[in-house]
PDB file of C-alpha atoms in Angstrom:
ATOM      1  CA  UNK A  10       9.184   4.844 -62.681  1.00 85.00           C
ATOM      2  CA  UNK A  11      12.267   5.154 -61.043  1.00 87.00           C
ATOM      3  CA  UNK A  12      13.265   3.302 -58.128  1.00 86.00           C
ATOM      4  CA  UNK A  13      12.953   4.655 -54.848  1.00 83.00           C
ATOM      5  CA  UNK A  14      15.453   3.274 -52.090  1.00 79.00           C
ATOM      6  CA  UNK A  15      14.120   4.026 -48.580  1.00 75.00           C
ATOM      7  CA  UNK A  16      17.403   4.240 -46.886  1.00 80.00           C
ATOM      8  CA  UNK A  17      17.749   3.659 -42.934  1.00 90.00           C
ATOM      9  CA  UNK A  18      14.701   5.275 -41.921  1.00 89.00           C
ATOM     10  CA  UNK A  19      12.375   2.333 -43.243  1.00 87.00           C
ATOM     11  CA  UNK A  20      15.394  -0.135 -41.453  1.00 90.00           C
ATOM     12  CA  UNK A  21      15.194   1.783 -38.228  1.00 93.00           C
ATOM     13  CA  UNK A  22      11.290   1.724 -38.026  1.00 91.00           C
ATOM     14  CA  UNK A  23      11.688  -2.189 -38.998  1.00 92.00           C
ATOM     15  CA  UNK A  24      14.004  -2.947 -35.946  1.00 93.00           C
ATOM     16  CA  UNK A  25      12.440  -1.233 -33.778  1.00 93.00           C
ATOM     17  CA  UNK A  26       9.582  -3.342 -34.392  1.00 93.00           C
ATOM     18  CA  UNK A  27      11.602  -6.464 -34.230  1.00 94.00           C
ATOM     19  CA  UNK A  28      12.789  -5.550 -30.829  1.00 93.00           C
ATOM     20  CA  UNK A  29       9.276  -5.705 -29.427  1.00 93.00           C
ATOM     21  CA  UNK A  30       8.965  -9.278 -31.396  1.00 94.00           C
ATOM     22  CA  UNK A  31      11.810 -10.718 -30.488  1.00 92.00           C
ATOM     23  CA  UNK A  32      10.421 -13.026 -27.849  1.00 92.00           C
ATOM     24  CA  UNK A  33       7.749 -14.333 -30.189  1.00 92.00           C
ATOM     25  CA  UNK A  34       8.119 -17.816 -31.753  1.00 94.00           C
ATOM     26  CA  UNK A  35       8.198 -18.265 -35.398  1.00 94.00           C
ATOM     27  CA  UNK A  36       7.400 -15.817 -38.088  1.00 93.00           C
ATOM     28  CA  UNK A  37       5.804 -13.877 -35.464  1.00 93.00           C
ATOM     29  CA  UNK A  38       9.346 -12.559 -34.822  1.00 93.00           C
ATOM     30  CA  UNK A  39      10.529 -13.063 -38.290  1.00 93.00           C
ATOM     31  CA  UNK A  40       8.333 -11.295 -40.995  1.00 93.00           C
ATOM     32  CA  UNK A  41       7.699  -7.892 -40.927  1.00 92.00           C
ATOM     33  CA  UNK A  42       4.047  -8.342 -41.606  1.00 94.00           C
ATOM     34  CA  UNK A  43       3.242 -10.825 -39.314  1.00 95.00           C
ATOM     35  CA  UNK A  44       5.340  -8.494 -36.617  1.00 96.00           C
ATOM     36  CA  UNK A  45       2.992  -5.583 -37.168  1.00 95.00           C
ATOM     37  CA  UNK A  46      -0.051  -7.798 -36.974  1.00 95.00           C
ATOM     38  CA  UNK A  47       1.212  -9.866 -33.599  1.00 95.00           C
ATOM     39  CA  UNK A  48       2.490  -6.538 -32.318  1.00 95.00           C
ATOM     40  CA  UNK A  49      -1.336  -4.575 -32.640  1.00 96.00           C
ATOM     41  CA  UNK A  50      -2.778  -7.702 -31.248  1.00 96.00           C
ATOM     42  CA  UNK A  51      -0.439  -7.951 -27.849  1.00 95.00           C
ATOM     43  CA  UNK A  52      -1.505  -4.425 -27.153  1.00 96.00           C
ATOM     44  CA  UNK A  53      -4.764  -4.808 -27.355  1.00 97.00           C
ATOM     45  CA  UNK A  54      -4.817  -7.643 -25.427  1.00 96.00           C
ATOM     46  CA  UNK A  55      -2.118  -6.152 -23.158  1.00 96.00           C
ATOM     47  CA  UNK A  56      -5.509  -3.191 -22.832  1.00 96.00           C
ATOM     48  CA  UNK A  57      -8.466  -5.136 -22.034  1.00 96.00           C
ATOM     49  CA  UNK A  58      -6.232  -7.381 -19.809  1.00 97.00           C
ATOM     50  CA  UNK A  59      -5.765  -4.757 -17.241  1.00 96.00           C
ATOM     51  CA  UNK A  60      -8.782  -3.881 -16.465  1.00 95.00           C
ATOM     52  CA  UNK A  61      -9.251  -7.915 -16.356  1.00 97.00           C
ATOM     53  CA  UNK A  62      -6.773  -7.754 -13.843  1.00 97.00           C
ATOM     54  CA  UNK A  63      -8.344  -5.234 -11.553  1.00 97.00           C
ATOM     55  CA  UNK A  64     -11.531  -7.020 -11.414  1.00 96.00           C
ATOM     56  CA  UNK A  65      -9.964 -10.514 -10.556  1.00 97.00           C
ATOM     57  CA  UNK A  66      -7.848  -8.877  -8.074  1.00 97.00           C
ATOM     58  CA  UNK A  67     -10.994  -6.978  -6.260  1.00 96.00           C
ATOM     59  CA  UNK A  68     -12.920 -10.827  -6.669  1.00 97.00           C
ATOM     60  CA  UNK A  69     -10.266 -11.961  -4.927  1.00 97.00           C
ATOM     61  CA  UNK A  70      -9.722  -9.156  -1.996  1.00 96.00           C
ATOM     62  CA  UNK A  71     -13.498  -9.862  -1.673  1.00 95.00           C
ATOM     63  CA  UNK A  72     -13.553 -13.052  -0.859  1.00 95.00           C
ATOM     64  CA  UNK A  73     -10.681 -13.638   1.609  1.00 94.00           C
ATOM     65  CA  UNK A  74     -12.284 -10.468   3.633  1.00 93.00           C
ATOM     66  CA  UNK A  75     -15.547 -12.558   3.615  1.00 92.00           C
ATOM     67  CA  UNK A  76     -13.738 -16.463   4.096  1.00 92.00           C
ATOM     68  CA  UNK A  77     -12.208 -14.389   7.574  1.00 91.00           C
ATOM     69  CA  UNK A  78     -15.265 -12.355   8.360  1.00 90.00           C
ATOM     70  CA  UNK A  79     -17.347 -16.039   7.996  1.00 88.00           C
ATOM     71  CA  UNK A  80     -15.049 -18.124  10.094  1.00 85.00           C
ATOM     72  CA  UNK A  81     -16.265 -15.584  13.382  1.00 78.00           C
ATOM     73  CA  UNK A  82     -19.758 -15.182  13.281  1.00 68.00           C
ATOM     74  CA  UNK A  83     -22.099 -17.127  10.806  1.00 65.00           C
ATOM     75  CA  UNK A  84     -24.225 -14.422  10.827  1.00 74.00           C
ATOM     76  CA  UNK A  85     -22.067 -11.393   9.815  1.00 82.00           C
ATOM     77  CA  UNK A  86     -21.106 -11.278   6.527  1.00 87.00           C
ATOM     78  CA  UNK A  87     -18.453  -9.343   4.042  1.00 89.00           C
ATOM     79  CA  UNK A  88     -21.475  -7.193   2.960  1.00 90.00           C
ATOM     80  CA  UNK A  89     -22.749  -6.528   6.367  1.00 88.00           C
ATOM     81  CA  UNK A  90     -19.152  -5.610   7.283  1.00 89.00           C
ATOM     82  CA  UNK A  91     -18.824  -3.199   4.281  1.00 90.00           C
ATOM     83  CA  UNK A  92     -21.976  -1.472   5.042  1.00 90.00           C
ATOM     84  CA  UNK A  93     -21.498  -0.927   8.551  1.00 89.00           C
ATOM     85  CA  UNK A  94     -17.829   0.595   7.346  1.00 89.00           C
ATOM     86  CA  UNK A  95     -19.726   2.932   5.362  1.00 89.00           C
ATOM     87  CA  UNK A  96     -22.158   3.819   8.009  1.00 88.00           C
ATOM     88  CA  UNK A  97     -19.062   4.389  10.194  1.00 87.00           C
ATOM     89  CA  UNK A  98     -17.129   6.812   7.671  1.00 86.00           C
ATOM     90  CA  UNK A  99     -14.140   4.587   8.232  1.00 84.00           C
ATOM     91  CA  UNK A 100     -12.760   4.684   4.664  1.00 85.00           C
ATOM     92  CA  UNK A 101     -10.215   1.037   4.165  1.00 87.00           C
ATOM     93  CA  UNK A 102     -10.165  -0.411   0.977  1.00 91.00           C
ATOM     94  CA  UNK A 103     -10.794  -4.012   0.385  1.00 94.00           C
ATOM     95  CA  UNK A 104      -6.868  -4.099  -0.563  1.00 95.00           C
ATOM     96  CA  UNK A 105      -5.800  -3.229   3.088  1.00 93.00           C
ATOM     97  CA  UNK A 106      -8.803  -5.080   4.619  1.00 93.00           C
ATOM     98  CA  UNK A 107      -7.842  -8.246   2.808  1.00 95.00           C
ATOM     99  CA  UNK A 108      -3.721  -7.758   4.076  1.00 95.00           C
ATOM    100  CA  UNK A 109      -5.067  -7.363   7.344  1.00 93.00           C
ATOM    101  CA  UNK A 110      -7.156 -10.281   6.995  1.00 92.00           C
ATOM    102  CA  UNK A 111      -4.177 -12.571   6.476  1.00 93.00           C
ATOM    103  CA  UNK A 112      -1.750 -11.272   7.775  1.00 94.00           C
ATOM    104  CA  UNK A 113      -3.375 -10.499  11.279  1.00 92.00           C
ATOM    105  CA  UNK A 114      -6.967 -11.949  11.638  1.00 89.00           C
ATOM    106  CA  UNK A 115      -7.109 -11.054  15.331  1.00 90.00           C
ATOM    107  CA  UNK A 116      -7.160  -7.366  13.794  1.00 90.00           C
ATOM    108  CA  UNK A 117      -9.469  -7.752  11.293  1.00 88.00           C
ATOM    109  CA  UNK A 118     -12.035  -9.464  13.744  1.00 88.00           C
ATOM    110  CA  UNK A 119     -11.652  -6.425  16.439  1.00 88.00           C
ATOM    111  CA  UNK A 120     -12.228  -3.688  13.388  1.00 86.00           C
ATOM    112  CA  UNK A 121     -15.387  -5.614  13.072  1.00 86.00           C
ATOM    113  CA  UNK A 122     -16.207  -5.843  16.632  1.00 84.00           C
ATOM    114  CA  UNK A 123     -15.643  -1.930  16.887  1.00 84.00           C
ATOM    115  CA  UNK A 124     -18.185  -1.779  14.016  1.00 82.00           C
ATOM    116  CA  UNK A 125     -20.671  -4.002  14.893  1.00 80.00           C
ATOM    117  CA  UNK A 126     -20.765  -2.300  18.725  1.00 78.00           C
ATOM    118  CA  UNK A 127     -21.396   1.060  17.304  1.00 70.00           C
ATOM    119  CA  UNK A 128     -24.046   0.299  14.940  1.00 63.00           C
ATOM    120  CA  UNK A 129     -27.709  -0.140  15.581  1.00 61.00           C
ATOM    121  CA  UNK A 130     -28.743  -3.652  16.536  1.00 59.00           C
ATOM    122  CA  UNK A 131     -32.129  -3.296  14.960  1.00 58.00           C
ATOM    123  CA  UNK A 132     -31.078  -3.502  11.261  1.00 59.00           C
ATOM    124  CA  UNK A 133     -29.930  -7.383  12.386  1.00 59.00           C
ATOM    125  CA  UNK A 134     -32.467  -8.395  14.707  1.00 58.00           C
ATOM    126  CA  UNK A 135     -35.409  -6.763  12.479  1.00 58.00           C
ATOM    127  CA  UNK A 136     -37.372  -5.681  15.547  1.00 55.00           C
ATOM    128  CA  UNK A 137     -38.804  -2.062  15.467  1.00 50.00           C
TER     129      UNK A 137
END
């Protein structure tokens, strides 16, 4: 069988997969093999670690809105607050409700005020 030389196509494929290596230590960034092996594995994990992300972020939007929401009233709480935002129709996110409970708590605490004025008082105090 006669030899077959690839030519620059195989070479061009090659460094282009290098350049996505190159910051890997070892024959990570070295052997071709390895490359193509590291390379599929970064992207998955690259994958499943954004949705990661999005869940740790909304954990953590969560629980500043409920640290601020706690320091006011021991009674209210971030899921009280979210229901009676729901009852409301007032559509914020937990992103913008956990800016606006560090950067401006005053804000955050009159938003729930509003809320908790409008709302019936029998769902807390359980009479009927």
């Amino acid at each position: 069988m006669t030899r077959v030389k690839r030519g620059y196509i195989a070479r061009k494929r090659r460094t282009k997969i290098r350049l996505f290596a190159s910051s890997f230590r070892g024959s990570h960034s070295r052997l071709t093999r390895t490359i193509t092996q590291q390379k599929i594995r970064a992207l998955v994990s690259a994958h499943r670690d954004r949705d990661k992300q999005k869940r740790n972020f909304r954990r953590l939007w969560i629980t500043r809105i409920n640290a601020v929401i706690r320091e006011r009233g021991v009674s209210y709480s971030y899921s009280k607050l979210i229901h009676d935002l729901y009852k409301r129709q007032l559509l914020l996110n937990r992103k913008i409700l956990a800016q606006i409970a560090i950067s401006n708590r005053n804000c955050l605490y009159m938003i729930s005020n509003e809320i908790r004025e409008k709302v019936d008082w029998k769902e807390y105090t359980k009479i009927i």
